[in-house]
């Protein structure tokens, strides 16, 4: 992604489309390198289901046609808080060779704006990272580590 200093990149925040599958999977390999490569098409089916659902929004940052960051916004209907939905943000990833350049803050700000525009009264995310810089990044995006306590269960 290196370019001459006099050439300006075009950075676009947008919802993912059908042609973005490979670019998003490339980023997810960086996020979870030990995930198995699926050969049965179930990943493509899940991608199509996400794109078809109005409450599931997969966003990308596109630089000159190359996906360099992605987030997954889940808007969840709710019966409390005046029936206001809430958001869960998942799978936040920036191309590893471009980290530290503000792309993560840009995609998180736009993703939060999409949550607020959808009427969400809060947005949550979880991270399994123990890296202090990851936690500092989320705090710098407006997330509080002290507001709630998260618990996680997995099938045995």
PDB file of C-alpha atoms in Angstrom, residues 54-150:
ATOM      1  CA  UNK A  54     -30.798  -4.920   7.618  1.00  0.00           C
ATOM      2  CA  UNK A  55     -29.739  -5.258  11.283  1.00  0.00           C
ATOM      3  CA  UNK A  56     -26.347  -6.774  10.483  1.00  0.00           C
ATOM      4  CA  UNK A  57     -23.993  -4.299   8.864  1.00  0.00           C
ATOM      5  CA  UNK A  58     -20.519  -5.153   7.694  1.00  0.00           C
ATOM      6  CA  UNK A  59     -18.434  -2.039   7.039  1.00  0.00           C
ATOM      7  CA  UNK A  60     -15.135  -1.559   5.249  1.00  0.00           C
ATOM      8  CA  UNK A  61     -12.598   1.164   4.706  1.00  0.00           C
ATOM      9  CA  UNK A  62     -11.573   1.056   1.076  1.00  0.00           C
ATOM     10  CA  UNK A  63      -8.379   2.730  -0.149  1.00  0.00           C
ATOM     11  CA  UNK A  64      -8.275   2.934  -3.916  1.00  0.00           C
ATOM     12  CA  UNK A  65     -10.305  -0.274  -4.222  1.00  0.00           C
ATOM     13  CA  UNK A  66      -8.412  -2.250  -1.556  1.00  0.00           C
ATOM     14  CA  UNK A  67     -10.128  -3.109   1.738  1.00  0.00           C
ATOM     15  CA  UNK A  68      -7.837  -1.976   4.558  1.00  0.00           C
ATOM     16  CA  UNK A  69     -10.178  -2.181   7.576  1.00  0.00           C
ATOM     17  CA  UNK A  70     -13.479  -3.740   8.582  1.00  0.00           C
ATOM     18  CA  UNK A  71     -16.032  -3.754  11.408  1.00  0.00           C
ATOM     19  CA  UNK A  72     -19.205  -5.724  11.961  1.00  0.00           C
ATOM     20  CA  UNK A  73     -22.144  -3.838  13.517  1.00  0.00           C
ATOM     21  CA  UNK A  74     -25.021  -5.837  14.973  1.00  0.00           C
ATOM     22  CA  UNK A  75     -28.135  -3.799  15.776  1.00  0.00           C
ATOM     23  CA  UNK A  76     -30.241  -5.643  18.330  1.00  0.00           C
ATOM     24  CA  UNK A  77     -33.921  -4.871  18.994  1.00  0.00           C
ATOM     25  CA  UNK A  78     -34.718  -4.234  22.635  1.00  0.00           C
ATOM     26  CA  UNK A  79     -37.739  -3.923  24.922  1.00  0.00           C
ATOM     27  CA  UNK A  80     -36.065  -1.723  27.545  1.00  0.00           C
ATOM     28  CA  UNK A  81     -34.741   1.834  27.188  1.00  0.00           C
ATOM     29  CA  UNK A  82     -37.923   2.992  25.417  1.00  0.00           C
ATOM     30  CA  UNK A  83     -37.570   0.090  22.985  1.00  0.00           C
ATOM     31  CA  UNK A  84     -34.299   1.559  21.721  1.00  0.00           C
ATOM     32  CA  UNK A  85     -31.974  -0.936  20.049  1.00  0.00           C
ATOM     33  CA  UNK A  86     -28.382  -1.411  21.127  1.00  0.00           C
ATOM     34  CA  UNK A  87     -25.294  -2.250  19.111  1.00  0.00           C
ATOM     35  CA  UNK A  88     -22.620  -4.888  19.383  1.00  0.00           C
ATOM     36  CA  UNK A  89     -19.468  -4.298  17.361  1.00  0.00           C
ATOM     37  CA  UNK A  90     -17.381  -7.299  16.385  1.00  0.00           C
ATOM     38  CA  UNK A  91     -14.393  -8.255  14.247  1.00  0.00           C
ATOM     39  CA  UNK A  92     -12.619  -4.908  14.231  1.00  0.00           C
ATOM     40  CA  UNK A  93      -9.534  -5.271  12.069  1.00  0.00           C
ATOM     41  CA  UNK A  94      -7.091  -2.997  10.237  1.00  0.00           C
ATOM     42  CA  UNK A  95      -4.573  -4.252   7.679  1.00  0.00           C
ATOM     43  CA  UNK A  96      -1.541  -5.103   9.799  1.00  0.00           C
ATOM     44  CA  UNK A  97       0.918  -3.170   7.610  1.00  0.00           C
ATOM     45  CA  UNK A  98      -1.182   0.007   7.971  1.00  0.00           C
ATOM     46  CA  UNK A  99      -1.867   0.033  11.705  1.00  0.00           C
ATOM     47  CA  UNK A 100      -1.063   3.186  13.637  1.00  0.00           C
ATOM     48  CA  UNK A 101      -2.137   5.529  10.819  1.00  0.00           C
ATOM     49  CA  UNK A 102      -5.601   6.438  12.136  1.00  0.00           C
ATOM     50  CA  UNK A 103      -7.578   3.976  10.004  1.00  0.00           C
ATOM     51  CA  UNK A 104      -8.919   2.162  13.072  1.00  0.00           C
ATOM     52  CA  UNK A 105     -10.159   5.390  14.651  1.00  0.00           C
ATOM     53  CA  UNK A 106     -11.775   6.393  11.359  1.00  0.00           C
ATOM     54  CA  UNK A 107     -13.701   3.138  10.889  1.00  0.00           C
ATOM     55  CA  UNK A 108     -14.728   3.028  14.558  1.00  0.00           C
ATOM     56  CA  UNK A 109     -16.027   6.623  14.450  1.00  0.00           C
ATOM     57  CA  UNK A 110     -18.063   5.858  11.324  1.00  0.00           C
ATOM     58  CA  UNK A 111     -19.350   2.580  12.794  1.00  0.00           C
ATOM     59  CA  UNK A 112     -20.460   4.347  15.974  1.00  0.00           C
ATOM     60  CA  UNK A 113     -22.154   7.030  13.871  1.00  0.00           C
ATOM     61  CA  UNK A 114     -24.084   4.255  12.067  1.00  0.00           C
ATOM     62  CA  UNK A 115     -25.150   2.838  15.460  1.00  0.00           C
ATOM     63  CA  UNK A 116     -26.333   6.250  16.690  1.00  0.00           C
ATOM     64  CA  UNK A 117     -28.112   6.911  13.371  1.00  0.00           C
ATOM     65  CA  UNK A 118     -29.944   3.585  13.864  1.00  0.00           C
ATOM     66  CA  UNK A 119     -31.229   4.851  17.226  1.00  0.00           C
ATOM     67  CA  UNK A 120     -29.007   2.654  19.394  1.00  0.00           C
ATOM     68  CA  UNK A 121     -28.749   3.851  22.973  1.00  0.00           C
ATOM     69  CA  UNK A 122     -25.384   2.130  23.517  1.00  0.00           C
ATOM     70  CA  UNK A 123     -22.688   0.259  21.647  1.00  0.00           C
ATOM     71  CA  UNK A 124     -20.666  -2.546  23.135  1.00  0.00           C
ATOM     72  CA  UNK A 125     -17.685  -4.593  22.104  1.00  0.00           C
ATOM     73  CA  UNK A 126     -15.470  -7.206  23.632  1.00  0.00           C
ATOM     74  CA  UNK A 127     -11.854  -8.017  22.982  1.00  0.00           C
ATOM     75  CA  UNK A 128      -9.841 -11.055  23.876  1.00  0.00           C
ATOM     76  CA  UNK A 129      -6.642  -9.085  23.432  1.00  0.00           C
ATOM     77  CA  UNK A 130      -4.357  -8.637  26.409  1.00  0.00           C
ATOM     78  CA  UNK A 131      -2.289  -6.053  24.530  1.00  0.00           C
ATOM     79  CA  UNK A 132      -2.361  -2.683  26.341  1.00  0.00           C
ATOM     80  CA  UNK A 133      -2.354  -0.751  23.042  1.00  0.00           C
ATOM     81  CA  UNK A 134      -5.557  -2.516  21.961  1.00  0.00           C
ATOM     82  CA  UNK A 135      -7.302  -1.443  25.164  1.00  0.00           C
ATOM     83  CA  UNK A 136      -5.920   2.090  24.816  1.00  0.00           C
ATOM     84  CA  UNK A 137      -7.265   2.188  21.251  1.00  0.00           C
ATOM     85  CA  UNK A 138     -10.799   1.249  22.337  1.00  0.00           C
ATOM     86  CA  UNK A 139     -10.708   3.788  25.174  1.00  0.00           C
ATOM     87  CA  UNK A 140      -9.577   6.459  22.684  1.00  0.00           C
ATOM     88  CA  UNK A 141     -12.627   5.590  20.549  1.00  0.00           C
ATOM     89  CA  UNK A 142     -14.961   6.337  23.473  1.00  0.00           C
ATOM     90  CA  UNK A 143     -15.415   2.887  25.023  1.00  0.00           C
ATOM     91  CA  UNK A 144     -15.238   2.470  28.795  1.00  0.00           C
ATOM     92  CA  UNK A 145     -13.800  -0.722  30.259  1.00  0.00           C
ATOM     93  CA  UNK A 146     -15.565  -0.003  33.550  1.00  0.00           C
ATOM     94  CA  UNK A 147     -19.189   0.414  32.440  1.00  0.00           C
ATOM     95  CA  UNK A 148     -20.118  -3.273  32.376  1.00  0.00           C
ATOM     96  CA  UNK A 149     -18.598  -6.643  33.112  1.00  0.00           C
ATOM     97  CA  UNK A 150     -18.629  -9.145  30.247  1.00  0.00           C
TER      98      UNK A 150
END
